[in-house]
Structure formats: structure tokens, C-alpha cells
PDB file of C-alpha atoms in Angstrom:
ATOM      1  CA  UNK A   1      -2.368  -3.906 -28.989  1.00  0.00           C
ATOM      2  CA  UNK A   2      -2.358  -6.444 -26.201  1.00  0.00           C
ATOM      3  CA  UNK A   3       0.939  -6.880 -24.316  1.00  0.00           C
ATOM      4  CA  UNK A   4      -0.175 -10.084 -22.961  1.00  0.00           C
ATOM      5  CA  UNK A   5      -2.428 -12.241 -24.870  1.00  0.00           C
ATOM      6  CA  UNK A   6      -4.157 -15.273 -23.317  1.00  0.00           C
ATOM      7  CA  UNK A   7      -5.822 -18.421 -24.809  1.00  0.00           C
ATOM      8  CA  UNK A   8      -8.558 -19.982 -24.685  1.00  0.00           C
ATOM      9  CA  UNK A   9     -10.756 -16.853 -23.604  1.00  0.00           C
ATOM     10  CA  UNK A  10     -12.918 -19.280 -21.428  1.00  0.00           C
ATOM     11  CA  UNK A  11     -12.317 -23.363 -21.492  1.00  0.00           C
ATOM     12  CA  UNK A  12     -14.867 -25.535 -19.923  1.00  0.00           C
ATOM     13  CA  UNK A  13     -14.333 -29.282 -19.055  1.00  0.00           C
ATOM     14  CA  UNK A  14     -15.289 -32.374 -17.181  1.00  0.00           C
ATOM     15  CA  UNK A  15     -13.608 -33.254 -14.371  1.00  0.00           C
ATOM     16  CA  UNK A  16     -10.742 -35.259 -14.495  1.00  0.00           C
ATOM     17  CA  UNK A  17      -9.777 -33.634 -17.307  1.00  0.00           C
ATOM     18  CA  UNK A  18      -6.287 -31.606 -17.941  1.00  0.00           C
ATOM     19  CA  UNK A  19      -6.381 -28.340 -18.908  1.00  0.00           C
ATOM     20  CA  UNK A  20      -3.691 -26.083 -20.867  1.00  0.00           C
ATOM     21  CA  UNK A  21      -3.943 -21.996 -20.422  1.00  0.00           C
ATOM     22  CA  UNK A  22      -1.234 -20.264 -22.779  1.00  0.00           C
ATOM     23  CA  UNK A  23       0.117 -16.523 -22.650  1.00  0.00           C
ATOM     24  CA  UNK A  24       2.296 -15.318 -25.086  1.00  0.00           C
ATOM     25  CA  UNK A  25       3.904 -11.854 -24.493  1.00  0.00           C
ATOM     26  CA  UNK A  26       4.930  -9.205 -27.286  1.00  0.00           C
ATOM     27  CA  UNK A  27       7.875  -7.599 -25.377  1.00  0.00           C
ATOM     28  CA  UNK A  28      10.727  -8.814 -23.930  1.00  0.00           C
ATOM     29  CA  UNK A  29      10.421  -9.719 -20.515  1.00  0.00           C
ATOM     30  CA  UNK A  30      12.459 -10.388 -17.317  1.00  0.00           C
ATOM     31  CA  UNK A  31       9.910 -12.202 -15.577  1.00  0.00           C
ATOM     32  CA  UNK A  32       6.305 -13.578 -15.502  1.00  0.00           C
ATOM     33  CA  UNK A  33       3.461 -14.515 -13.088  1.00  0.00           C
ATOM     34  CA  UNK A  34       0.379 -16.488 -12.815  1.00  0.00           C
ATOM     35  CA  UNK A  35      -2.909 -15.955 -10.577  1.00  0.00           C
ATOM     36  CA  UNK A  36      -5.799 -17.608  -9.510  1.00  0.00           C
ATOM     37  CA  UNK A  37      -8.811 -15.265  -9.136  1.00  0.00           C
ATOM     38  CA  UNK A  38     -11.685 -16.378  -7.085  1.00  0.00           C
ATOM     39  CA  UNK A  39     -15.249 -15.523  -8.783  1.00  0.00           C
ATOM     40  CA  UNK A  40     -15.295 -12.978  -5.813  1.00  0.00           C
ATOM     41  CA  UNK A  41     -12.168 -11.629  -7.129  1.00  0.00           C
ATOM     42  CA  UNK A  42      -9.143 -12.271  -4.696  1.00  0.00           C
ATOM     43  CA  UNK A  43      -6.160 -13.122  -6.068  1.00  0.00           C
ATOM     44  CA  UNK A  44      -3.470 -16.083  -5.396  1.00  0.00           C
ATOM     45  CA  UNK A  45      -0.320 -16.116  -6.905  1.00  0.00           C
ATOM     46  CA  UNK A  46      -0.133 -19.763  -8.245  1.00  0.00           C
ATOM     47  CA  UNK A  47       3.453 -19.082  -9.926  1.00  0.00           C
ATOM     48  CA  UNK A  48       6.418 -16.906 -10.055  1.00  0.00           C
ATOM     49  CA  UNK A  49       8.295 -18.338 -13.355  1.00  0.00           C
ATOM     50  CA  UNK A  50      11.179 -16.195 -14.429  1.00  0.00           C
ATOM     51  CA  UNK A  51      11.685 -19.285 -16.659  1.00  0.00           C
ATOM     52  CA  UNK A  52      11.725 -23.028 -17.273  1.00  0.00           C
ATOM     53  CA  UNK A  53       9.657 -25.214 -15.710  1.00  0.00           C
ATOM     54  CA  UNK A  54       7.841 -25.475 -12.412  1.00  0.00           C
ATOM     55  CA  UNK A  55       5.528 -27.647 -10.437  1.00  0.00           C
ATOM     56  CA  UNK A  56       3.008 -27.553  -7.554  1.00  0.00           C
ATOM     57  CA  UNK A  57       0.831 -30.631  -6.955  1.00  0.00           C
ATOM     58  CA  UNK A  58      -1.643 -30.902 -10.064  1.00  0.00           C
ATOM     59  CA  UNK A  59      -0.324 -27.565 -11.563  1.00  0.00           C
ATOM     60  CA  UNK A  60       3.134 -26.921 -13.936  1.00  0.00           C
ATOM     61  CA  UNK A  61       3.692 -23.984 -15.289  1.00  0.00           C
ATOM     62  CA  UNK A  62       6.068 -23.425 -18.485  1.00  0.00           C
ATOM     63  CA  UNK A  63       8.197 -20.202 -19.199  1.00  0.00           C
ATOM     64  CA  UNK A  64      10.217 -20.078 -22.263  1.00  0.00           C
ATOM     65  CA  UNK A  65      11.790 -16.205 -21.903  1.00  0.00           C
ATOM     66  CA  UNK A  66      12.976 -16.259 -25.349  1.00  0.00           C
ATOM     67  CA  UNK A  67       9.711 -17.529 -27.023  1.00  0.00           C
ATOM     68  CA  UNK A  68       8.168 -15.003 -25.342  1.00  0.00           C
ATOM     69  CA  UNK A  69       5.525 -17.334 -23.963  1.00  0.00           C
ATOM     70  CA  UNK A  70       4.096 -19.717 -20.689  1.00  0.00           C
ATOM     71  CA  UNK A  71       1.848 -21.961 -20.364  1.00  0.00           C
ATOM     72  CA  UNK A  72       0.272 -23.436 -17.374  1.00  0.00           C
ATOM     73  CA  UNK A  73      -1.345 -27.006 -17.360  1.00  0.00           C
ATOM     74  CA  UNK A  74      -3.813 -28.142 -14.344  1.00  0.00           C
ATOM     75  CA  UNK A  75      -4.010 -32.019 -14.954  1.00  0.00           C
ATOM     76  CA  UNK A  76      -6.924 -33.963 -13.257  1.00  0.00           C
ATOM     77  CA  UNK A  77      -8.799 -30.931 -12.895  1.00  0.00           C
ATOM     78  CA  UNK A  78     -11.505 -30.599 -10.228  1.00  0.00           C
ATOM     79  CA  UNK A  79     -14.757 -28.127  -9.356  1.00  0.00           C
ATOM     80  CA  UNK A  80     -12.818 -26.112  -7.280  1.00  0.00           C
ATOM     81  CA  UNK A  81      -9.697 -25.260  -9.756  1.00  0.00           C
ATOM     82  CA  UNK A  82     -12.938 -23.398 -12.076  1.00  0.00           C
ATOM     83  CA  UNK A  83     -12.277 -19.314 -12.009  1.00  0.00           C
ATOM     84  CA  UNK A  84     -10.394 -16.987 -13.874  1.00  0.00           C
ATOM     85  CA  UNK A  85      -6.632 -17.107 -14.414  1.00  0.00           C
ATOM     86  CA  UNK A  86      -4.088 -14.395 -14.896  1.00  0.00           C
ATOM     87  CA  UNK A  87      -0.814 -14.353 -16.089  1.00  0.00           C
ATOM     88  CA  UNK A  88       1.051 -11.130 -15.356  1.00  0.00           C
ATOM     89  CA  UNK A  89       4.799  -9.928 -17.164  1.00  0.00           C
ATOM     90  CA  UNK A  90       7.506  -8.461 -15.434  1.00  0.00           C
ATOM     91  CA  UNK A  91       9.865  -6.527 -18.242  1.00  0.00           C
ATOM     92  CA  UNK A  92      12.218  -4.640 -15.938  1.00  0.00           C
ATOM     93  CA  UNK A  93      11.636  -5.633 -12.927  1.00  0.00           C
ATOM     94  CA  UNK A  94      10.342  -3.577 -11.351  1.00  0.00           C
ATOM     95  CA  UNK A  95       6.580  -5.328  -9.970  1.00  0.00           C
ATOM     96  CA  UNK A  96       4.878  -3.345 -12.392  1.00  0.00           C
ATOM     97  CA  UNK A  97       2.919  -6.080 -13.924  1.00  0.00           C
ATOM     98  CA  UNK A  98       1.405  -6.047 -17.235  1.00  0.00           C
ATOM     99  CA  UNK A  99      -1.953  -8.613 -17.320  1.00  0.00           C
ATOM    100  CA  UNK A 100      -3.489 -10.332 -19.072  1.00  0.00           C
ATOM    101  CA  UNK A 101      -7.390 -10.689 -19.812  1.00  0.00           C
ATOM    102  CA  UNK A 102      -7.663 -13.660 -18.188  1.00  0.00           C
ATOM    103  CA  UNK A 103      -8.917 -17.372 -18.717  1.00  0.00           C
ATOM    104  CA  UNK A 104     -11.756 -18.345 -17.634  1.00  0.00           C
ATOM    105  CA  UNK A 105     -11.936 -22.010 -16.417  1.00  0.00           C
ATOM    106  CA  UNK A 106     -15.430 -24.045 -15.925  1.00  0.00           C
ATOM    107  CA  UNK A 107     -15.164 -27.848 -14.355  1.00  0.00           C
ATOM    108  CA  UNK A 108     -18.078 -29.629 -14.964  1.00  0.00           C
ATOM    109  CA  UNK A 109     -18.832 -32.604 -12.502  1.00  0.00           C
TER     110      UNK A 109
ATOM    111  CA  UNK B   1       1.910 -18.311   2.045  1.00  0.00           C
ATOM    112  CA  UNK B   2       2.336 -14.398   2.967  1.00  0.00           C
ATOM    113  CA  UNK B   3      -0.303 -12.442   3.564  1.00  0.00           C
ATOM    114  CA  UNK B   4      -1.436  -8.858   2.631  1.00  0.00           C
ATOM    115  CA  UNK B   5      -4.545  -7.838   4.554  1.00  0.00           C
ATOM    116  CA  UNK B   6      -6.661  -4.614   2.895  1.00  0.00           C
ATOM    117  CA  UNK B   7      -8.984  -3.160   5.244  1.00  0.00           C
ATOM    118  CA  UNK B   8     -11.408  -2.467   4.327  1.00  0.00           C
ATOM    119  CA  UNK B   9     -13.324  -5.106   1.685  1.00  0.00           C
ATOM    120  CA  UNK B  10     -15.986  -2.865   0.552  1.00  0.00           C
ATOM    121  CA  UNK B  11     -16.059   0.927   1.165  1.00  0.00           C
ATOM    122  CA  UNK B  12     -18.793   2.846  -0.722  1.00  0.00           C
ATOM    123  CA  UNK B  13     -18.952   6.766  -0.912  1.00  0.00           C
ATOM    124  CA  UNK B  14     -20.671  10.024  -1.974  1.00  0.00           C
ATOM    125  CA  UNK B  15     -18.642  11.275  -5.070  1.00  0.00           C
ATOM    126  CA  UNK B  16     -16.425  14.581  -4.309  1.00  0.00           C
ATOM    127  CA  UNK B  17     -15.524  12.905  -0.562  1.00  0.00           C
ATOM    128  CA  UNK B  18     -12.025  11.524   0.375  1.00  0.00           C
ATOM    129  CA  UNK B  19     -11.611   8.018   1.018  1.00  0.00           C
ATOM    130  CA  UNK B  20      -8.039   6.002   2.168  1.00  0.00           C
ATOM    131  CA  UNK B  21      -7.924   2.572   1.546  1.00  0.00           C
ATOM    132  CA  UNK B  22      -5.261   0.469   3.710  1.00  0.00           C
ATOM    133  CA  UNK B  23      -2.630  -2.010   3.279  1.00  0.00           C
ATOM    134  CA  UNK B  24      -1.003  -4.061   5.802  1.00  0.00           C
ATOM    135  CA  UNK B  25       1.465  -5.758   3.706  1.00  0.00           C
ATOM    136  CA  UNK B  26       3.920  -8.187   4.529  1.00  0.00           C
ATOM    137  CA  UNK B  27       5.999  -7.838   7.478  1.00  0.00           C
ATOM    138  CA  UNK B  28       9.428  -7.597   5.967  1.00  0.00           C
ATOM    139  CA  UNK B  29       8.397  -6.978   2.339  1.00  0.00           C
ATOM    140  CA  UNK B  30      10.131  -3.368   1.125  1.00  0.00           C
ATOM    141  CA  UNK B  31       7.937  -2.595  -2.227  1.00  0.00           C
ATOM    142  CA  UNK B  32       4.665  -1.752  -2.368  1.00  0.00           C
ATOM    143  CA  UNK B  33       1.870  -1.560  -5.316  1.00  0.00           C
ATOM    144  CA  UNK B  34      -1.225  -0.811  -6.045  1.00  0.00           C
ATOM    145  CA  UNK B  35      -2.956  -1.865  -8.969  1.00  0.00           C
ATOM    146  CA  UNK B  36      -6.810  -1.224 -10.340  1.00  0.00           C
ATOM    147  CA  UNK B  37      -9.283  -3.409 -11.325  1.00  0.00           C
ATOM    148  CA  UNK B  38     -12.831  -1.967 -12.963  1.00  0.00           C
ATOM    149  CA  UNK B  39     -15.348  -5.081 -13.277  1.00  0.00           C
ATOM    150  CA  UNK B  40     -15.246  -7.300 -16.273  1.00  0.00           C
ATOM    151  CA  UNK B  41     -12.011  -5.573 -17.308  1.00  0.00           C
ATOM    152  CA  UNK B  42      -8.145  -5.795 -16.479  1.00  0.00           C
ATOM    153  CA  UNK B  43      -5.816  -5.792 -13.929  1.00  0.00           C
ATOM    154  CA  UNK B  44      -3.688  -2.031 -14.483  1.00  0.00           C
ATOM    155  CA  UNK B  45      -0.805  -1.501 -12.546  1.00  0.00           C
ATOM    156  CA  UNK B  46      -1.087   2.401 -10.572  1.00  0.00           C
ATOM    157  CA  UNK B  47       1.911   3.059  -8.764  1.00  0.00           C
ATOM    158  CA  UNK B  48       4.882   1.385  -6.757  1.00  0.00           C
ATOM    159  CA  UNK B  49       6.385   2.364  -4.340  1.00  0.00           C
ATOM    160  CA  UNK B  50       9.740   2.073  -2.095  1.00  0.00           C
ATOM    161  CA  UNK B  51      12.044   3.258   0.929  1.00  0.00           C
ATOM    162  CA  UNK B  52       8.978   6.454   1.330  1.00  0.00           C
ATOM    163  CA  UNK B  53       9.150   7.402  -2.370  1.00  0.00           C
ATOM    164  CA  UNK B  54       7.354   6.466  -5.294  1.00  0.00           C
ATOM    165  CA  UNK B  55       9.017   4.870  -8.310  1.00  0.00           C
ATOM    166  CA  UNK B  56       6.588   5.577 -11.144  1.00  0.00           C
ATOM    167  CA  UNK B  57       2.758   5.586 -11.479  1.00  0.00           C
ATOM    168  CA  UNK B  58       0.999   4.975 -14.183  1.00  0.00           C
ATOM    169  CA  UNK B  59      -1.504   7.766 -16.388  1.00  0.00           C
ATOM    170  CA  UNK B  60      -4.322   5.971 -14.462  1.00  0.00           C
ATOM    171  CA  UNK B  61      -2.711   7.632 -11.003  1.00  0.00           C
ATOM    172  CA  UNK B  62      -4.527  10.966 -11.463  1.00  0.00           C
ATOM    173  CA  UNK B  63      -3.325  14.056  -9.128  1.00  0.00           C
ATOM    174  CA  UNK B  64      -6.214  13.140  -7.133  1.00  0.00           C
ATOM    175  CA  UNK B  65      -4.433  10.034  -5.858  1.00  0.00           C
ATOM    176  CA  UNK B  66      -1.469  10.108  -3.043  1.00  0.00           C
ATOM    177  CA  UNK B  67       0.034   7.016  -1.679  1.00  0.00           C
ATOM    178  CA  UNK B  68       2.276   7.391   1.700  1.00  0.00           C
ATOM    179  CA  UNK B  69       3.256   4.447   4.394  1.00  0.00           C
ATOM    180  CA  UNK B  70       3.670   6.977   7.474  1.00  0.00           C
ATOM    181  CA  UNK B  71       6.352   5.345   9.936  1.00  0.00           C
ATOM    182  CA  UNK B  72       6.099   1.665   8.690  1.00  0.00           C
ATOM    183  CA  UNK B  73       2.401   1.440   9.180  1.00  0.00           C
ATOM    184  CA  UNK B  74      -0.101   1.118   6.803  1.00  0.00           C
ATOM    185  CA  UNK B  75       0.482   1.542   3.240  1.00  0.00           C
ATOM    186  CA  UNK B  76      -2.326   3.647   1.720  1.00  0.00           C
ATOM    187  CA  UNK B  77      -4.182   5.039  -1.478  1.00  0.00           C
ATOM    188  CA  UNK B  78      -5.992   8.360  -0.826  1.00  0.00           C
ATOM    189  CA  UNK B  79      -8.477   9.517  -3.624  1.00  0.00           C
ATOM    190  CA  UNK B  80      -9.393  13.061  -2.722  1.00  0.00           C
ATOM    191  CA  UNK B  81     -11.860  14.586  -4.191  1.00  0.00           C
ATOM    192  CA  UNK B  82     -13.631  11.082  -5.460  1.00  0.00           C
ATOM    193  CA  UNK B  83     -15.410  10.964  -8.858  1.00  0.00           C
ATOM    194  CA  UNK B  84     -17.418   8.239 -10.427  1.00  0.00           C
ATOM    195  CA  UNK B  85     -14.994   6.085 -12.701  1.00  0.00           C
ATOM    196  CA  UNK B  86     -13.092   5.512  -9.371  1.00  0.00           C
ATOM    197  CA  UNK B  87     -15.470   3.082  -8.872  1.00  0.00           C
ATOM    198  CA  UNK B  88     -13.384  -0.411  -9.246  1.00  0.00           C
ATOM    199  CA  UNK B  89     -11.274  -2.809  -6.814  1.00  0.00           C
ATOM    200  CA  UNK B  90      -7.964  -1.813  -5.269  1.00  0.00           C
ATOM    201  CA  UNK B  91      -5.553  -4.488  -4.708  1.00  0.00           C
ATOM    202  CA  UNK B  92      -2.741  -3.628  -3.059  1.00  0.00           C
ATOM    203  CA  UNK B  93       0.847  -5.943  -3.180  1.00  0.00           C
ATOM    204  CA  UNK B  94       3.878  -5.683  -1.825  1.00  0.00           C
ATOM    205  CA  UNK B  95       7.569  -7.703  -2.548  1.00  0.00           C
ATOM    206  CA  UNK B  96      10.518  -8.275  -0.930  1.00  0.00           C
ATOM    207  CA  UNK B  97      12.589  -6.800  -4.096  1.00  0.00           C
ATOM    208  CA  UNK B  98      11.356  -5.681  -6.851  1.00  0.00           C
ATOM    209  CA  UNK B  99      12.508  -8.649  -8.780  1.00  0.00           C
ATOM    210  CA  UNK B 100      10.753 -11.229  -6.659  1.00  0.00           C
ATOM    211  CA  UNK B 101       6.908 -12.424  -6.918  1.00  0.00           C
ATOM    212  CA  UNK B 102       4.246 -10.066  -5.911  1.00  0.00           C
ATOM    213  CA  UNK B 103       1.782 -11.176  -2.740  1.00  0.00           C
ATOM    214  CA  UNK B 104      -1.513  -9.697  -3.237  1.00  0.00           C
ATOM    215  CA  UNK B 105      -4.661  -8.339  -1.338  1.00  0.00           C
ATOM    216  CA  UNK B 106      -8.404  -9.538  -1.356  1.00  0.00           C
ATOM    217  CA  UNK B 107      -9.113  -6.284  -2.748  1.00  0.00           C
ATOM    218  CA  UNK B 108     -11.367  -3.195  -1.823  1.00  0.00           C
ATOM    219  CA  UNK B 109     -14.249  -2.963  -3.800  1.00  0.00           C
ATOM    220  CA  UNK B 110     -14.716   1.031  -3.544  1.00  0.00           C
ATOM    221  CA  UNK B 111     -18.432   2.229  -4.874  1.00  0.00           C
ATOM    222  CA  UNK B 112     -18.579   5.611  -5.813  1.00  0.00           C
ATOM    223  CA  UNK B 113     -22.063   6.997  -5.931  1.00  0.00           C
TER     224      UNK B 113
END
């Protein structure tokens, strides 16, 4: 089964609205990621959150190790935060990243 | 933030031909990845790689595939000979440690015809 699991699937709002993305993990872990993938498909490393709690601007991101889980919440959210986001687990170490399939995020004017 | 530059962004090819996609990474990062991404599906992790040697690769790496970073310059992913189900995006990253976050590439979208 799925390493990684993300929820929702896809979320679509208004904007202004906050948005929460959740991953929850089925291993142990050392470490964890998130990404922001452009519809064209780049990718931006929005967090690196071995664990607790972390902030940049409008975005946090939440890593409880033991729980096995992180969540990331976009608050006032805006056209331009709408794409797909990844969050990624670390177990040893090493950079080889385990992914998730992804959230997709719609913000509706 | 820190850049990784892939050169180039689209590369599309005759199946059975060689093809090297590039890496610059960052300038003083020391571990290097490439990972594989076939539309509408996930991110899988192919190989890392560090001090001239790869680490591990993963059963996606077939013996087709070589990865070398000749004399500090770019870090590459040869596919030789090329076969359909190549066909995906390459995104290539690279960390100071390999314990700290991962910077990653735009990607090469490689079309396999």
C-alpha cells in the first residue's frame, strides 16, 4: 500500500479562504518535505519539516514524527497558491524521498 | 532560494537512441538525485548519488541507465538504448547532506517516440 497518503485528493475554494492539506506516513520516518508543483510541473520546495512547527508568510506546516503525520495550512488563500502539492518522507536519510500523490488545490476568485 | 538548472526542458527522441539529460546543481551541494515522474502519476525516487559513486538506485534504474558527474561538471542521466515507457519527466536534485532538504529542477520532459 501507499507509504504516504494525502488528503483531500483535490480541494477547491474561494479565495480568502484557508486551506488544510494532511499526509500521514505508514513508516517511521526521519524527516519530511513539502512541494509546490506548478500545473507545468516544476517543483518548489515550500518546507523542510523534520518536525514541529514552521512558518512562511501565509503557509505553516505541522510535523508530528511520532504521529507519523504533517499537515500544511495556506490561510487567506489566493489564485496563484492553486496547483498540486507534494509531501515527500525522508526515513533514513538519505534524500531518497518517498511521495505522495499529491493535492490538488483550486482557488476560485 | 538555490537553484538547480536541467538543460534541457524538453528533449524528444527516436526509441533505441541514447539521450543524456544534464544537471547543473547547486554550487556547493555534495548529493545528487534523480527522480522520475510519468504524467498523471508519482514522483519515484531513481538513484542518488555522492563523492563519484552511487548510493542505491531504485528497480526503476534499469541497466540501461548510468549516472556520472565527470570532474565536478554536470551531473547526468544517460538512457542508452531508449525504449518507450522512458517517456516521463526527469527532475534532478541535489543536497548539501543527505539529511538536509532537497533543491529541485524544472524537469526534462523526455518524449520517446
Amino acid at each position: 500500500g501507499q507509504q504516504v497518503q494525502q488528503s483531500p485528493t483535490s480541494l477547491v475554494l474561494q479565495e480568502g479562504e484557508n486551506a488544510e492539506l494532511q499526509c500521514n506516513f505508514s513508516t517511521s520516518l526521519n524527516s519530511m518535505q513539502w512541494f509546490y508543483q506548478r500545473p507545468g510541473g516544476s517543483l518548489i520546495s515550500v518546507f523542510y519539516n523534520p518536525s514541529g512547527t514552521k512558518q512562511s508568510g501565509r503557509l505553516t506546516s505541522t510535523t508530528v514524527i511520532k504521529e507519523r503525520r504533517s499537515s500544511l495550512h495556506i490561510s487567506s488563500s489566493q489564485i496563484t497558491d492553486s496547483g498540486t502539492y507534494l509531501c515527500a518522507m525522508d526515513r533514513y536519510n538519505q534524500g531518497k524521498l518517498i511521495f505522495g500523490q499529491g493535492t490538488k488545490l483550486s482557488i476560485k476568485p | 532560494g538555490p537553484k538547480v538548472l536541467q538543460i534541457p526542458s524538453h528533449q524528444i527522441i527516436d526509441m533505441g537512441q541514447m539521450v543524456t539529460l544534464n544537471c547543473d546543481p547547486v554550487s556547493n551541494h555534495l548529493y545528487f538525485y534523480w527522480y522520475k515522474q510519468i504524467l498523471g502519476q508519482q514522483m519515484e525516487f531513481l538513484v542518488n548519488f555522492y563523492n563519484g559513486k552511487v548510493m542505491e538506485k531504485s528497480k526503476l534504474f534499469k541497466d540501461q541507465f548510468s549516472v556520472e558527474r565527470p570532474d565536478g561538471s554536470y551531473f547526468t542521466l544517460k538512457i542508452q538504448p531508449t525504449a518507450l515507457e522512458d517517456s516521463a519527466v526527469y527532475f534532478c536534485a541535489s543536497s548539501l547532506g543527505g539529511n538536509e532538504r532537497l533543491f529541485f529542477g524544472h524537469g526534462t520532459k523526455l518524449s520517446v517516440l
